Tab-separated table of C-alpha atoms in Angstrom:
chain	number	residue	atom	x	y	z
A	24	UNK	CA	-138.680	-92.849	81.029
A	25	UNK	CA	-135.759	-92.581	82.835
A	26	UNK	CA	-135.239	-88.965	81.882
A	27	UNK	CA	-138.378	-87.579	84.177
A	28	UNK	CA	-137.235	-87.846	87.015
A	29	UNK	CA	-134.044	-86.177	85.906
A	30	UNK	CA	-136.113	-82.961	84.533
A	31	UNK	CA	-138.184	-82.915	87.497
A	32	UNK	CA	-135.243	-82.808	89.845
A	33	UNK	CA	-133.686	-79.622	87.983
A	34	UNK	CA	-136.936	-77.868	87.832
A	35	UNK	CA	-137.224	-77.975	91.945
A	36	UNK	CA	-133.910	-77.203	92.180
A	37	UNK	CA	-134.481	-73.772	89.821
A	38	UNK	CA	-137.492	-72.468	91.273
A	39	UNK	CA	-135.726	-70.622	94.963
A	40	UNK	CA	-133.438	-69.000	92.344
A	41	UNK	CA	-136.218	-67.697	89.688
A	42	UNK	CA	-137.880	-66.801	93.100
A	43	UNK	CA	-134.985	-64.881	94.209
A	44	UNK	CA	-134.858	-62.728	90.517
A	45	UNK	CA	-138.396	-62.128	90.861
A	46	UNK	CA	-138.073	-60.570	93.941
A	47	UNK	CA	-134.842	-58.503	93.098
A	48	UNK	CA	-136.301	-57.079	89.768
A	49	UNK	CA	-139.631	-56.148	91.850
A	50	UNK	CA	-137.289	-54.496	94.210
A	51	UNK	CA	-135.199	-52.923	91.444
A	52	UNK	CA	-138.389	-51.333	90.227
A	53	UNK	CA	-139.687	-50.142	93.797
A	54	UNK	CA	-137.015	-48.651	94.082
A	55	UNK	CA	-136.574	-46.918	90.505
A	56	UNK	CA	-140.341	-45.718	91.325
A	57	UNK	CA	-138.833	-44.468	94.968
A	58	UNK	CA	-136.104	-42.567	92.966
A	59	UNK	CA	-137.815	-40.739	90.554
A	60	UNK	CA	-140.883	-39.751	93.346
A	61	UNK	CA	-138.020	-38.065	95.589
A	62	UNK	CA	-136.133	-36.614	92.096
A	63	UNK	CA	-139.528	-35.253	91.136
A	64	UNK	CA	-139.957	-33.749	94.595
A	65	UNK	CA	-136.546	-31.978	94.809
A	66	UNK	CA	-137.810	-30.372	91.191
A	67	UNK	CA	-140.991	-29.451	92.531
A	68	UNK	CA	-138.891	-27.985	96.084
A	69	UNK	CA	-136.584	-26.110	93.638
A	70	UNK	CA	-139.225	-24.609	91.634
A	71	UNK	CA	-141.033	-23.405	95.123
A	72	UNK	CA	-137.653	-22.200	96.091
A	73	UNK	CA	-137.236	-20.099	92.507
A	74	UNK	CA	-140.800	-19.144	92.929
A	75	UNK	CA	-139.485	-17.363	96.352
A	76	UNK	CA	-136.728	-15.519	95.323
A	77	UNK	CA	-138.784	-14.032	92.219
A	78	UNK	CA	-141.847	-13.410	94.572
A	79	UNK	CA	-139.254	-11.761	97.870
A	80	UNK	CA	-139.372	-7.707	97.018
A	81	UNK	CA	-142.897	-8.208	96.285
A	82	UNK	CA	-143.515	-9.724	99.756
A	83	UNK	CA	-141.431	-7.599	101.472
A	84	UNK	CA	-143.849	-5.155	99.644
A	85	UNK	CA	-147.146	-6.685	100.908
A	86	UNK	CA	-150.211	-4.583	101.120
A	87	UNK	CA	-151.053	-6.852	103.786
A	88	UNK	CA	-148.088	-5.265	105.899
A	89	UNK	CA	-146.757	-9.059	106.255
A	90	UNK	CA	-145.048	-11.362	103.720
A	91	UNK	CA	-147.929	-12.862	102.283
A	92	UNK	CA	-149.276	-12.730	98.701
A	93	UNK	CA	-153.242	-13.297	97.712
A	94	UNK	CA	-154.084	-13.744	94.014
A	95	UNK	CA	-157.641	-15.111	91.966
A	96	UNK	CA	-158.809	-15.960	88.557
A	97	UNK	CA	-161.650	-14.207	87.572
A	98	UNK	CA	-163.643	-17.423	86.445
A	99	UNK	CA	-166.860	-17.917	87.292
A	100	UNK	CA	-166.576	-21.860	86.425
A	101	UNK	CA	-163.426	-22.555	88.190
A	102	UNK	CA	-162.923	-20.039	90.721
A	103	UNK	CA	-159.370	-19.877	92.203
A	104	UNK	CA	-157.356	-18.631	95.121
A	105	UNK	CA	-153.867	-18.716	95.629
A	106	UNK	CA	-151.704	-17.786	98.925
A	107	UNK	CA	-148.097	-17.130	99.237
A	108	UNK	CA	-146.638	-16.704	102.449
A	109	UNK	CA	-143.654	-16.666	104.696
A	110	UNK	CA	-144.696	-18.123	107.643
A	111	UNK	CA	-142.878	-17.980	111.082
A	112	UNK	CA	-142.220	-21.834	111.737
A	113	UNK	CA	-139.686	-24.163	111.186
A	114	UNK	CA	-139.897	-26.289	108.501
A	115	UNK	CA	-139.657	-29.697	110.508
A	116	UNK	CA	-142.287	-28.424	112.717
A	117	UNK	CA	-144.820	-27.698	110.338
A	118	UNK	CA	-144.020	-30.869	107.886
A	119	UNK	CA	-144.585	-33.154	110.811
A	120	UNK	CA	-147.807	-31.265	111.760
A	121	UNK	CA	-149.471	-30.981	108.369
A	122	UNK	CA	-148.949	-34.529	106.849
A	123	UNK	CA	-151.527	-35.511	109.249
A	124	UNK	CA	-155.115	-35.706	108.751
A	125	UNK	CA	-156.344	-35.058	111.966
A	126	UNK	CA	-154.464	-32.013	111.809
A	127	UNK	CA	-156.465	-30.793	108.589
A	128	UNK	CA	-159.420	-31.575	110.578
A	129	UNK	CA	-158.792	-29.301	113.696
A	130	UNK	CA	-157.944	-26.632	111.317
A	131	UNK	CA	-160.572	-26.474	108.994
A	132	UNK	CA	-163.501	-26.400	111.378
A	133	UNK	CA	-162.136	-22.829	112.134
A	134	UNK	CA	-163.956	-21.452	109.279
A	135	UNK	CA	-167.612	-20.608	110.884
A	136	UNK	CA	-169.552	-22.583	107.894
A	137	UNK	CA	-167.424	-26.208	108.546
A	138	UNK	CA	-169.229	-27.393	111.267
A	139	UNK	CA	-167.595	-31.096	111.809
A	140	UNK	CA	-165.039	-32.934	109.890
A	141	UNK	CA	-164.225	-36.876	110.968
A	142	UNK	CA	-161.258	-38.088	109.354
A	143	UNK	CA	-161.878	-41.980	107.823
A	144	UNK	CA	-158.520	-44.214	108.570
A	145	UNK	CA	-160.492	-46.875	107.008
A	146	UNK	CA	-160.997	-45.337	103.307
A	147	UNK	CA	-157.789	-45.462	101.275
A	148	UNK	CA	-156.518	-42.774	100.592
A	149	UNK	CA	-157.558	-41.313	104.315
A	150	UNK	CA	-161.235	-39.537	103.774
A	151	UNK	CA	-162.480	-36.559	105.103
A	152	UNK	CA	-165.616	-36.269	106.237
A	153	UNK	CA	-166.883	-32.598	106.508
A	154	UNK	CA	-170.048	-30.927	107.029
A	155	UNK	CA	-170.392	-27.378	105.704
A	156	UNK	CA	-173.635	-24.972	106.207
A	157	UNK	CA	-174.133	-21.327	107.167
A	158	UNK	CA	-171.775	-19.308	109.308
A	159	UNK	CA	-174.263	-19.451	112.336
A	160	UNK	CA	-175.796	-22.143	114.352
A	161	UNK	CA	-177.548	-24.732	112.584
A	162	UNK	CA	-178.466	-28.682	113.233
A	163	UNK	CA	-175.627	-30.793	111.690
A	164	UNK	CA	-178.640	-32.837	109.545
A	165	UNK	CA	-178.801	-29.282	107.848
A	166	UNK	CA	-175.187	-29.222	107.003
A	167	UNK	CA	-173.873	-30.178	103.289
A	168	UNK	CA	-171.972	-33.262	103.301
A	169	UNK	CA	-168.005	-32.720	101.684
A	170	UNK	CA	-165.384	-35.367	101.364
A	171	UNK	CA	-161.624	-34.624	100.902
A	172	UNK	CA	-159.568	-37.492	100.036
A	173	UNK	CA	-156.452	-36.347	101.727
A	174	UNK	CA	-152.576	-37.769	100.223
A	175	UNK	CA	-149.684	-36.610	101.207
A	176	UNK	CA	-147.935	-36.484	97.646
A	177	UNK	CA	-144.062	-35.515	98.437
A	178	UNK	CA	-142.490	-35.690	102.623
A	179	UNK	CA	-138.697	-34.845	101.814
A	180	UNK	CA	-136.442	-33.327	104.415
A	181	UNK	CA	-136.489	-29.952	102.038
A	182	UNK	CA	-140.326	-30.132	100.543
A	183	UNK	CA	-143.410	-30.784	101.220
A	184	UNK	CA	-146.548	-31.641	99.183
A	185	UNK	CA	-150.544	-32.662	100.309
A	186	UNK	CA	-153.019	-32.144	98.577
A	187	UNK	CA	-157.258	-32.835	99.298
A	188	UNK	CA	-159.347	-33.090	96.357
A	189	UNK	CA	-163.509	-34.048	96.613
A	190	UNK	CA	-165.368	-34.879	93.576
A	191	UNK	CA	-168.818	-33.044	94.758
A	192	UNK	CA	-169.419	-30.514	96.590
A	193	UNK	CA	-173.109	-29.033	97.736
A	194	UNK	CA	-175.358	-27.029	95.370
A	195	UNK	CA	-174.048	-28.031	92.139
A	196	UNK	CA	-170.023	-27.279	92.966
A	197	UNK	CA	-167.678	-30.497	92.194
A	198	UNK	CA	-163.594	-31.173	91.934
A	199	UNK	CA	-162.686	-29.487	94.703
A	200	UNK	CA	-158.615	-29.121	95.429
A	201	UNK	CA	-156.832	-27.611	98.738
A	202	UNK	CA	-153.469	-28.012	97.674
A	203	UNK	CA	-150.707	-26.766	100.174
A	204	UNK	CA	-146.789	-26.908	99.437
A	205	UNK	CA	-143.888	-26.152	101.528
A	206	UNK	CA	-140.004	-25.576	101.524
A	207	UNK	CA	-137.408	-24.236	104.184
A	208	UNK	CA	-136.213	-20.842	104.862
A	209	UNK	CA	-134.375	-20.959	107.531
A	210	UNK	CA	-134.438	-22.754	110.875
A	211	UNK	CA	-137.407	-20.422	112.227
A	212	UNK	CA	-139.111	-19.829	108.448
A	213	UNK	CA	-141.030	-21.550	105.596
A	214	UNK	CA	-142.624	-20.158	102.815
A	215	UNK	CA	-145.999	-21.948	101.474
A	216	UNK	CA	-148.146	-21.980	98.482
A	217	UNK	CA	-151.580	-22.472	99.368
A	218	UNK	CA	-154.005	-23.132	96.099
A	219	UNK	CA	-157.695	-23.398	96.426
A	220	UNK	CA	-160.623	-24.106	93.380
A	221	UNK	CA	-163.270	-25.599	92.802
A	222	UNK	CA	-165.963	-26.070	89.977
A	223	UNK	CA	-169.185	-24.415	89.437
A	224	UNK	CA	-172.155	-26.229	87.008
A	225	UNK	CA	-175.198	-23.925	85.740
A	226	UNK	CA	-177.024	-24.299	88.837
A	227	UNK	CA	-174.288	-23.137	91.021
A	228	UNK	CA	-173.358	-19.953	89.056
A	229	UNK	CA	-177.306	-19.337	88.823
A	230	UNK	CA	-177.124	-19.558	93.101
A	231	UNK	CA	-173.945	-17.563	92.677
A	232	UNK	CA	-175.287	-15.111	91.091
A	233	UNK	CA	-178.341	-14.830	93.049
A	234	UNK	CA	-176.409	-14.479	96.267
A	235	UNK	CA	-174.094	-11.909	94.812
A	236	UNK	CA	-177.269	-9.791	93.795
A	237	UNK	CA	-178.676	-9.775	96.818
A	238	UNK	CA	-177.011	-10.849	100.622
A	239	UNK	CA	-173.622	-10.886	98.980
A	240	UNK	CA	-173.848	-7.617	97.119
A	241	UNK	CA	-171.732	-5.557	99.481
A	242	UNK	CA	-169.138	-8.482	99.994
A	243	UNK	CA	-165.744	-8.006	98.261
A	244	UNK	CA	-162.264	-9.668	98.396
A	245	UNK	CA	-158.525	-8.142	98.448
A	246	UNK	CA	-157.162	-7.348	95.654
A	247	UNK	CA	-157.487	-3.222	94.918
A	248	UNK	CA	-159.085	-2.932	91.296
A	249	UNK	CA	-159.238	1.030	91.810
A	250	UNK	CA	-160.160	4.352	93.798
A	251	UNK	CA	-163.544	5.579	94.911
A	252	UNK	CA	-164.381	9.168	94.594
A	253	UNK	CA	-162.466	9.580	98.235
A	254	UNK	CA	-159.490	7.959	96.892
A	255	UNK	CA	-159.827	4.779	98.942
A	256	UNK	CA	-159.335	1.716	97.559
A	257	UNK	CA	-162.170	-0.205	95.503
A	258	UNK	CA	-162.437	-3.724	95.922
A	259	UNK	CA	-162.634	-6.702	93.879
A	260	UNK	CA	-166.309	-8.773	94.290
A	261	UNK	CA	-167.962	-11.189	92.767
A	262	UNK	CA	-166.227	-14.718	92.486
A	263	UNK	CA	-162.657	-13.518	92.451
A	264	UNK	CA	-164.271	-12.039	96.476
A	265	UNK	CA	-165.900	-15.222	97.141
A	266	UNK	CA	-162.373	-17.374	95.851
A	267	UNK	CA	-160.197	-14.904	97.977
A	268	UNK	CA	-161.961	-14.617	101.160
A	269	UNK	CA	-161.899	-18.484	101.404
A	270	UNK	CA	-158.483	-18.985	100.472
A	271	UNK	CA	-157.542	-15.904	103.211
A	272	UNK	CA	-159.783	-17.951	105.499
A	273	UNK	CA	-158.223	-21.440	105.007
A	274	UNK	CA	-154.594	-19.548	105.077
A	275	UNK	CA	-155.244	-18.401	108.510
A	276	UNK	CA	-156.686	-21.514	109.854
A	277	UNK	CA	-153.093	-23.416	109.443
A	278	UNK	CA	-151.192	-20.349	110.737
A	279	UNK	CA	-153.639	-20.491	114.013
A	280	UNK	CA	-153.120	-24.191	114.305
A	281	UNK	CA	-149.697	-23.959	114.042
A	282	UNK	CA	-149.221	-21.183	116.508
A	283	UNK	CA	-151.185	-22.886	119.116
A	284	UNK	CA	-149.260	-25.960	118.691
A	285	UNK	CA	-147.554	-25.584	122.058
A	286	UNK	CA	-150.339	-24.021	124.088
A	287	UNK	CA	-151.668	-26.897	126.647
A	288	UNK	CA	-154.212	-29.437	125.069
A	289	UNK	CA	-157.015	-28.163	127.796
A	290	UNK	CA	-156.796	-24.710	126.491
A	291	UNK	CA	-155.390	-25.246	123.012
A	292	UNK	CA	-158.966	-25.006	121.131
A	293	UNK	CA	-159.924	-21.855	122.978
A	294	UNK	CA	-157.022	-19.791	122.401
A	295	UNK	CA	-157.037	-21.025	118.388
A	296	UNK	CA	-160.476	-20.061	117.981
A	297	UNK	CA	-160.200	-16.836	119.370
A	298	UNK	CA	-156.564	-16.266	117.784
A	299	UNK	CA	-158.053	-17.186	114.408
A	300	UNK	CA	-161.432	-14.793	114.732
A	301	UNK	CA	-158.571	-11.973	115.917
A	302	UNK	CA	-156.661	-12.810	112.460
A	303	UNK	CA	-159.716	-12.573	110.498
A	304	UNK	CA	-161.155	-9.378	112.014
A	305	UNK	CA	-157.659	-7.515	110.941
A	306	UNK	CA	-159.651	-7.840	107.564
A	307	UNK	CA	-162.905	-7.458	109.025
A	308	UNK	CA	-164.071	-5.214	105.360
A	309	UNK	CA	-163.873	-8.620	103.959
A	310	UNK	CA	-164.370	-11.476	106.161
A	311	UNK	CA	-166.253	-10.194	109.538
A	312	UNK	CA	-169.249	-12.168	109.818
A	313	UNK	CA	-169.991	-12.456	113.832
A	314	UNK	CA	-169.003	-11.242	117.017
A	315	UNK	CA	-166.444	-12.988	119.077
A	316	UNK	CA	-168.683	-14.187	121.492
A	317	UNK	CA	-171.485	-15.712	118.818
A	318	UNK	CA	-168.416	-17.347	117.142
A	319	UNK	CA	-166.613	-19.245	119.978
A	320	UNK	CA	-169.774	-20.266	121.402
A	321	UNK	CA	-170.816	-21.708	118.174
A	322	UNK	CA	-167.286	-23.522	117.535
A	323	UNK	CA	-167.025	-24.798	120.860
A	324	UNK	CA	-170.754	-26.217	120.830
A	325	UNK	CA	-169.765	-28.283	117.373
A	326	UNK	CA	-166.917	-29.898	119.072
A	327	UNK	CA	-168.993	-31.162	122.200
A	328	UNK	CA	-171.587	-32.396	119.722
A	329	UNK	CA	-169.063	-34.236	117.264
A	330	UNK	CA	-167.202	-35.286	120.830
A	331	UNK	CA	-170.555	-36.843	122.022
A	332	UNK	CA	-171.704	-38.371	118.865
A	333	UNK	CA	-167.891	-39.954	118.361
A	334	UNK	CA	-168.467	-41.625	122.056
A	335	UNK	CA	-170.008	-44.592	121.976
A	336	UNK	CA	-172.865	-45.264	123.561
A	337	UNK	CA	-172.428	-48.049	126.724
């Protein structure tokens, strides 16, 4: 009996120290994990960077008389955009400004069919919650409900990674992915990779198809597939137009919110909504859709009406 006590005594007395190895090996494997998420990143930077220097005499080539690079699959169930672009901000600058949600949110209401996005700080990961519907006026109860689940996958000093991804989308479109990447140039440079698809069910290439028969017969997207009889340049349509013009679109939303960065807050949405419609309208054979006027007075109508219903009422 007299040996209880005695085991008792050591097992107290062991406990703070298999406490203490607990806590180092969960350490050690935090920060193994840590270690491998920022050796992964610097492969995925150097691959962007390699990517670059294959892609550089073909942007200095651009059709688009600017260093930027637009590319589609031609699949009508997983249509697919791609940007490439040297943009003209410093990397620090636009890491700090797109790992933020909000910042997603001010730029992707540029579009005219996004007419209010919300982000959720509650949801994990961060939600957002947009509302997409025609590229006119409309009640937001008309709208189609889309939610991003935003991440910011890699943040290192030489690379940057986010990427939004919704599971449904409205009429019959699902696993949607924004995907945006980003290394250094130089101090004044970056060049991105901007990736856009979604997925289309029977029902949404049947609506596809209708709208490409009919209102969105004449609509086309950037890449030259040939020569008309004049010897102009023949367009491609279909869903390669439809995955292009919205990946052009999105690309110029984050250059406009980046440009109007340090414009004064009272005046910053103005100047990016009509900066962005001036982007869009140097491609106006693909993505003109209103006149200046109609569009701001749209745009700035949707933020006084998700401004007053974000107010509470007192």
């Amino acid at each position: 009996m007299r040996s209880f006590p005695h085991v008792f005594h050591v097992t107290r007395r062991q406990t703070p120290h298999h406490g203490a190895l607990f806590w180092l090996a969960h350490a050690a494997v935090l920060l193994t994990l840590l270690l491998i998420a920022t050796e992964v990143s610097a492969q995925q930077g150097a691959g962007l960077k390699a990517q670059y220097e294959q892609m550089a005499p073909q942007l200095a080539r651009s059709p688009f008389q600017r260093p930027i690079l637009l590319s589609s699959v031609d699949d009508t169930e997983r249509p697919t955009g791609e940007m490439h672009a040297i943009v003209a901000h410093g990397f620090p600058a636009l890491s700090a400004a797109l790992q933020r949600a909000d910042a997603w949110c001010e730029l992707l209401t540029l579009p005219a069919n996004v007419k209010r996005c919300v982000v959720d700080d509650d949801a994990k990961p961060l939600t957002l919650h947009m509302a997409v519907g025609r590229k006119f006026d409309q009640p937001i109860e008309d709208a189609y409900a889309l939610d991003f689940r935003f991440q910011v996958i890699a943040a290192q000093p030489q690379y940057l990674l986010v990427e939004m991804s919704a599971a449904k989308g409205p009429m019959g479109t699902s696993d949607y992915h924004l995907t945006l990447e980003a290394i250094p140039l130089d101090a004044r440079r970056s060049f991105i990779r901007l990736r856009y698809a979604y997925a289309n069910n029977m029902a949404a290439r049947l609506a596809t198809s209708a709208y490409l028969a009919t209102s969105g017969r004449e609509k086309v997207g950037f890449t030259v597939v040939g020569r008309d009889g004049d010897g102009g340049p023949r367009y491609v349509g279909g869903i390669q137009g439809i995955a292009e013009r919205n990946t052009m679109r999105y690309f110029l939303a984050i250059e406009s919110y980046l440009d109007t960065l340090p414009t004064p807050a009272d005046r910053r949405l103005d100047k990016r909504l009509r900066d962005w419609y001036a982007a869009t309208e140097r491609y106006a054979r693909q993505l003109h859709e209103q006149t200046l006027d109609e569009y701001v007075t749209m745009k700035l109508k949707e933020a006084r009406r998700q401004v007053a219903q974000a107010t509470p009422v007192r």
